[in-house]
mmCIF file of C-alpha atoms in Angstrom:
data_model
loop_
_atom_site.group_PDB
_atom_site.id
_atom_site.type_symbol
_atom_site.label_atom_id
_atom_site.label_comp_id
_atom_site.label_asym_id
_atom_site.label_seq_id
_atom_site.Cartn_x
_atom_site.Cartn_y
_atom_site.Cartn_z
ATOM 1 C CA MET A 1 33.933 12.981 10.929
ATOM 2 C CA THR A 2 31.946 15.295 8.556
ATOM 3 C CA VAL A 3 28.607 13.961 7.381
ATOM 4 C CA ARG A 4 27.803 15.170 4.232
ATOM 5 C CA ARG A 5 23.964 15.925 3.752
ATOM 6 C CA THR A 6 22.798 15.795 -0.188
ATOM 7 C CA ARG A 7 20.553 18.272 -1.048
ATOM 8 C CA ARG A 8 17.260 16.721 -2.383
ATOM 9 C CA THR A 9 16.425 17.793 -6.245
ATOM 10 C CA GLN A 10 13.180 19.730 -6.660
ATOM 11 C CA GLU A 11 11.714 16.968 -8.568
ATOM 12 C CA GLU A 12 12.381 14.563 -5.468
ATOM 13 C CA ARG A 13 10.848 17.509 -3.326
ATOM 14 C CA ARG A 14 7.679 17.597 -5.846
ATOM 15 C CA ASP A 15 7.520 13.568 -6.057
ATOM 16 C CA GLU A 16 7.431 14.005 -1.838
ATOM 17 C CA ALA A 17 4.853 16.576 -2.165
ATOM 18 C CA ALA A 18 2.496 14.839 -4.512
ATOM 19 C CA ARG A 19 2.494 11.807 -2.461
ATOM 20 C CA ARG A 20 1.904 13.424 0.798
ATOM 21 C CA MET A 21 -1.218 15.372 -1.044
ATOM 22 C CA LEU A 22 -2.075 11.785 -2.254
ATOM 23 C CA ALA A 23 -2.039 10.076 1.262
ATOM 24 C CA ALA A 24 -3.920 13.582 2.684
ATOM 25 C CA GLY A 25 -6.523 12.905 -0.128
ATOM 26 C CA ALA A 26 -7.100 9.357 0.586
ATOM 27 C CA ARG A 27 -7.808 9.902 4.263
ATOM 28 C CA LEU A 28 -10.347 12.655 3.121
ATOM 29 C CA VAL A 29 -11.983 10.649 0.725
ATOM 30 C CA ALA A 30 -12.366 7.867 3.064
ATOM 31 C CA GLU A 31 -13.888 9.891 5.707
ATOM 32 C CA ARG A 32 -16.157 11.981 3.437
ATOM 33 C CA GLY A 33 -16.491 10.663 -0.109
ATOM 34 C CA PRO A 34 -14.919 12.156 -3.157
ATOM 35 C CA GLU A 35 -17.946 14.759 -3.262
ATOM 36 C CA ALA A 36 -17.186 16.419 -0.291
ATOM 37 C CA LEU A 37 -13.361 17.041 -1.224
ATOM 38 C CA THR A 38 -11.846 20.082 -2.204
ATOM 39 C CA LEU A 39 -8.149 20.837 -3.287
ATOM 40 C CA ALA A 40 -7.991 23.579 -0.651
ATOM 41 C CA GLN A 41 -8.500 20.817 2.370
ATOM 42 C CA VAL A 42 -5.798 18.802 0.617
ATOM 43 C CA GLY A 43 -3.421 21.171 0.738
ATOM 44 C CA GLN A 44 -3.956 21.753 4.430
ATOM 45 C CA ALA A 45 -4.317 18.216 5.061
ATOM 46 C CA ALA A 46 -1.260 17.172 4.074
ATOM 47 C CA GLY A 47 0.749 20.346 5.586
ATOM 48 C CA TYR A 48 1.098 22.803 2.758
ATOM 49 C CA SER A 49 -0.660 25.682 1.475
ATOM 50 C CA ARG A 50 -4.410 25.554 0.475
ATOM 51 C CA GLY A 51 -3.576 26.512 -3.269
ATOM 52 C CA LEU A 52 -0.440 23.822 -3.863
ATOM 53 C CA PRO A 53 -3.007 21.155 -5.033
ATOM 54 C CA ALA A 54 -4.505 23.252 -7.920
ATOM 55 C CA HIS A 55 -0.743 24.193 -8.952
ATOM 56 C CA HIS A 56 0.247 20.417 -8.491
ATOM 57 C CA PHE A 57 -2.751 18.408 -10.223
ATOM 58 C CA GLY A 58 -4.461 21.326 -12.016
ATOM 59 C CA SER A 59 -8.062 20.688 -11.294
ATOM 60 C CA LYS A 60 -10.433 18.779 -8.713
ATOM 61 C CA ALA A 61 -11.046 16.154 -11.431
ATOM 62 C CA GLU A 62 -7.397 15.584 -12.576
ATOM 63 C CA PHE A 63 -6.393 15.255 -8.575
ATOM 64 C CA LEU A 64 -9.221 12.276 -8.304
ATOM 65 C CA HIS A 65 -7.625 10.804 -11.368
ATOM 66 C CA GLU A 66 -4.464 10.348 -9.896
ATOM 67 C CA LEU A 67 -5.997 9.392 -6.456
ATOM 68 C CA MET A 68 -7.444 6.579 -7.838
ATOM 69 C CA GLN A 69 -4.368 5.186 -9.234
ATOM 70 C CA TYR A 70 -2.855 5.984 -5.838
ATOM 71 C CA VAL A 71 -5.404 4.337 -4.199
ATOM 72 C CA ALA A 72 -5.360 1.340 -6.228
ATOM 73 C CA ALA A 73 -1.406 0.747 -6.220
ATOM 74 C CA GLU A 74 -1.779 0.750 -2.269
ATOM 75 C CA PHE A 75 -4.793 -1.536 -2.229
ATOM 76 C CA ARG A 76 -2.770 -3.975 -4.651
ATOM 77 C CA ALA A 77 0.383 -3.798 -2.576
ATOM 78 C CA ALA A 78 -1.891 -5.135 0.686
ATOM 79 C CA MET A 79 -3.462 -7.792 -0.931
ATOM 80 C CA ASP A 80 -0.365 -9.129 -2.587
ATOM 81 C CA ALA A 81 0.798 -10.156 0.973
ATOM 82 C CA PHE A 82 -1.822 -12.701 1.261
ATOM 83 C CA GLU A 83 -1.203 -14.964 -1.902
ATOM 84 C CA THR A 84 1.308 -17.228 -0.407
ATOM 85 C CA GLU A 85 -1.658 -18.717 2.046
ATOM 86 C CA GLU A 86 -4.829 -20.273 1.061
ATOM 87 C CA GLY A 87 -7.966 -21.471 2.585
ATOM 88 C CA LEU A 88 -8.653 -20.166 6.067
ATOM 89 C CA PRO A 89 -5.302 -19.279 7.112
ATOM 90 C CA ALA A 90 -5.119 -16.646 4.155
ATOM 91 C CA LEU A 91 -8.895 -15.496 5.298
ATOM 92 C CA LEU A 92 -7.622 -14.962 8.728
ATOM 93 C CA LYS A 93 -4.563 -13.443 8.008
ATOM 94 C CA MET A 94 -6.208 -10.732 5.344
ATOM 95 C CA LEU A 95 -8.467 -9.830 8.505
ATOM 96 C CA GLY A 96 -5.557 -9.423 10.917
ATOM 97 C CA SER A 97 -3.383 -7.327 8.466
ATOM 98 C CA PHE A 98 -6.364 -5.120 8.014
ATOM 99 C CA PHE A 99 -7.177 -4.673 11.416
ATOM 100 C CA GLU A 100 -3.702 -4.169 12.604
ATOM 101 C CA ARG A 101 -3.666 -0.400 14.250
ATOM 102 C CA PRO A 102 -1.837 1.916 12.032
ATOM 103 C CA THR A 103 0.637 4.376 13.794
ATOM 104 C CA SER A 104 0.923 7.310 10.843
ATOM 105 C CA ASP A 105 0.300 5.902 7.659
ATOM 106 C CA TYR A 106 -3.175 5.228 6.950
ATOM 107 C CA SER A 107 -2.898 4.642 3.221
ATOM 108 C CA ARG A 108 -3.781 1.030 3.740
ATOM 109 C CA LEU A 109 -7.019 1.282 5.699
ATOM 110 C CA CYS A 110 -8.045 4.377 3.561
ATOM 111 C CA ALA A 111 -7.788 2.112 0.186
ATOM 112 C CA LEU A 112 -9.428 -0.589 1.569
ATOM 113 C CA ARG A 113 -12.186 1.980 2.912
ATOM 114 C CA ILE A 114 -12.404 3.507 -0.602
ATOM 115 C CA VAL A 115 -12.367 0.282 -2.763
ATOM 116 C CA LEU A 116 -14.973 -1.642 -0.809
ATOM 117 C CA SER A 117 -17.371 1.443 0.418
ATOM 118 C CA GLU A 118 -19.216 1.393 -3.412
ATOM 119 C CA PRO A 119 -18.940 -0.537 -6.340
ATOM 120 C CA GLY A 120 -17.213 2.203 -8.165
ATOM 121 C CA THR A 121 -20.051 3.786 -9.927
ATOM 122 C CA ARG A 122 -19.736 7.455 -8.245
ATOM 123 C CA PRO A 123 -17.742 10.338 -9.838
ATOM 124 C CA GLY A 124 -14.278 10.305 -9.571
ATOM 125 C CA ARG A 125 -14.056 6.218 -8.909
ATOM 126 C CA GLY A 126 -14.479 4.758 -11.867
ATOM 127 C CA HIS A 127 -14.256 1.298 -13.075
ATOM 128 C CA ASP A 128 -10.831 0.330 -11.831
ATOM 129 C CA LEU A 129 -11.990 0.338 -8.146
ATOM 130 C CA ALA A 130 -15.106 -1.520 -8.919
ATOM 131 C CA ALA A 131 -12.708 -4.199 -10.623
ATOM 132 C CA LEU A 132 -10.785 -4.065 -7.303
ATOM 133 C CA ARG A 133 -13.736 -4.727 -5.476
ATOM 134 C CA GLN A 134 -14.895 -7.591 -7.290
ATOM 135 C CA GLN A 135 -11.372 -8.747 -7.355
ATOM 136 C CA THR A 136 -11.253 -8.875 -3.415
ATOM 137 C CA VAL A 137 -14.727 -10.203 -2.860
ATOM 138 C CA ARG A 138 -13.484 -12.793 -5.379
ATOM 139 C CA ALA A 139 -10.371 -13.661 -3.165
ATOM 140 C CA LEU A 140 -12.430 -13.986 -0.110
ATOM 141 C CA GLU A 141 -14.804 -16.291 -1.894
ATOM 142 C CA LYS A 142 -11.447 -18.195 -3.344
ATOM 143 C CA TRP A 143 -10.111 -18.667 0.029
ATOM 144 C CA ILE A 144 -13.402 -20.084 1.636
ATOM 145 C CA ARG A 145 -13.820 -22.549 -0.873
ATOM 146 C CA GLN A 146 -10.326 -23.751 -0.789
ATOM 147 C CA GLY A 147 -11.072 -24.098 3.220
ATOM 148 C CA MET A 148 -13.868 -25.952 2.199
ATOM 149 C CA GLU A 149 -11.986 -28.143 -0.016
ATOM 150 C CA LEU A 150 -9.089 -28.694 2.602
ATOM 151 C CA GLY A 151 -11.556 -29.807 5.310
ATOM 152 C CA GLN A 152 -10.565 -26.515 7.417
ATOM 153 C CA ILE A 153 -14.094 -25.101 6.985
ATOM 154 C CA ARG A 154 -17.475 -26.928 7.173
ATOM 155 C CA ALA A 155 -19.296 -27.811 4.228
ATOM 156 C CA GLY A 156 -22.457 -25.920 3.440
ATOM 157 C CA VAL A 157 -21.172 -22.673 3.759
ATOM 158 C CA ASP A 158 -22.361 -19.869 1.005
ATOM 159 C CA ALA A 159 -18.911 -18.759 0.055
ATOM 160 C CA ARG A 160 -20.434 -15.958 -2.279
ATOM 161 C CA MET A 161 -22.529 -14.478 0.644
ATOM 162 C CA THR A 162 -19.945 -14.828 3.374
ATOM 163 C CA SER A 163 -17.505 -13.061 1.368
ATOM 164 C CA LEU A 164 -20.094 -10.328 0.795
ATOM 165 C CA LEU A 165 -20.738 -10.249 4.207
ATOM 166 C CA LEU A 166 -16.948 -9.707 5.320
ATOM 167 C CA ALA A 167 -16.012 -6.896 2.697
ATOM 168 C CA THR A 168 -19.084 -5.121 4.189
ATOM 169 C CA THR A 169 -18.035 -5.744 7.499
ATOM 170 C CA LEU A 170 -14.191 -4.837 6.787
ATOM 171 C CA CYS A 171 -15.790 -1.532 5.261
ATOM 172 C CA GLY A 172 -17.863 -0.622 8.110
ATOM 173 C CA ALA A 173 -15.333 -1.245 10.494
ATOM 174 C CA MET A 174 -12.987 1.008 8.916
ATOM 175 C CA GLY A 175 -15.565 3.799 8.803
ATOM 176 C CA LEU A 176 -15.946 3.485 12.467
ATOM 177 C CA TRP A 177 -12.300 4.146 12.959
ATOM 178 C CA LEU A 178 -11.759 6.775 10.623
ATOM 179 C CA GLU A 179 -14.810 8.739 12.393
ATOM 180 C CA ASP A 180 -13.327 7.941 15.745
ATOM 181 C CA HIS A 181 -9.515 6.581 16.223
ATOM 182 C CA GLN A 182 -10.410 6.305 19.733
ATOM 183 C CA PHE A 183 -12.438 2.975 18.239
ATOM 184 C CA ASP A 184 -10.139 -0.221 19.009
ATOM 185 C CA LEU A 185 -9.540 -1.437 15.768
ATOM 186 C CA GLU A 186 -7.396 -4.582 16.932
ATOM 187 C CA ALA A 187 -9.804 -5.374 19.206
ATOM 188 C CA ALA A 188 -12.610 -5.234 16.557
ATOM 189 C CA GLY A 189 -10.251 -7.349 14.415
ATOM 190 C CA SER A 190 -9.648 -9.910 16.771
ATOM 191 C CA GLN A 191 -13.346 -10.530 17.456
ATOM 192 C CA LEU A 192 -14.166 -11.013 13.977
ATOM 193 C CA ALA A 193 -11.538 -13.302 13.240
ATOM 194 C CA GLU A 194 -12.706 -15.420 16.148
ATOM 195 C CA LEU A 195 -16.323 -15.163 14.826
ATOM 196 C CA VAL A 196 -14.883 -16.499 11.532
ATOM 197 C CA GLN A 197 -12.632 -18.935 12.940
ATOM 198 C CA HIS A 198 -15.778 -20.552 14.808
ATOM 199 C CA GLY A 199 -18.433 -19.981 12.559
ATOM 200 C CA LEU A 200 -16.623 -21.253 9.717
ATOM 201 C CA ALA A 201 -14.065 -23.899 10.996
ATOM 202 C CA ALA A 202 -14.933 -27.464 10.241
ATOM 203 C CA SER A 203 -15.838 -29.539 13.376
ATOM 204 C CA ASP A 204 -13.896 -32.716 12.412
ATOM 205 C CA GLY A 205 -10.675 -31.498 13.682
ATOM 206 C CA HIS A 206 -9.400 -30.471 10.485
ATOM 207 C CA GLY A 207 -10.171 -26.311 11.297
ATOM 208 C CA LEU A 208 -7.999 -24.098 12.624
ATOM 209 C CA ARG A 209 -8.798 -24.359 16.714
#
């Protein structure tokens, strides 16, 4: 039986190269910040020549503009998975998802790190990422308030403060893992989920036990 191989078009190869360079850029920005990023580093990290990113995107400013759109899309795709849950289950599902150890694609974790690390005021980040960060904190706060209304989370929890602390903890854990991939991300996630569950769950039998 003869297997016919379809030759990729130039546009397909170009799109794949762009995706690989944007994914590499996300990893570099998550690790080092946008100021330290160079287009030559992006090309090398993506497995291409040092000059390809400049040829493809033109300038670092334009690359960062495209990168922030890529990061926002990756982050929204990850957050969409939690829309079917509410309250404490949604909170724990989010923590579990973001702490799953990636095998090769770090885009989701890098997007989380970039979005949550700062409010989006530094050059290259823009207002869109600031809005995503605020949206994420509001989602955490919403789930905590839902949990209290449903009797899953004990009354009296400061939903706003707790959501800010969780966002900061998520960002910090991602930073540790990006600096050292030997850091046990899944174990950290399990520990955090346990702390959240036992720290927030209602004691009247309605919380998740």
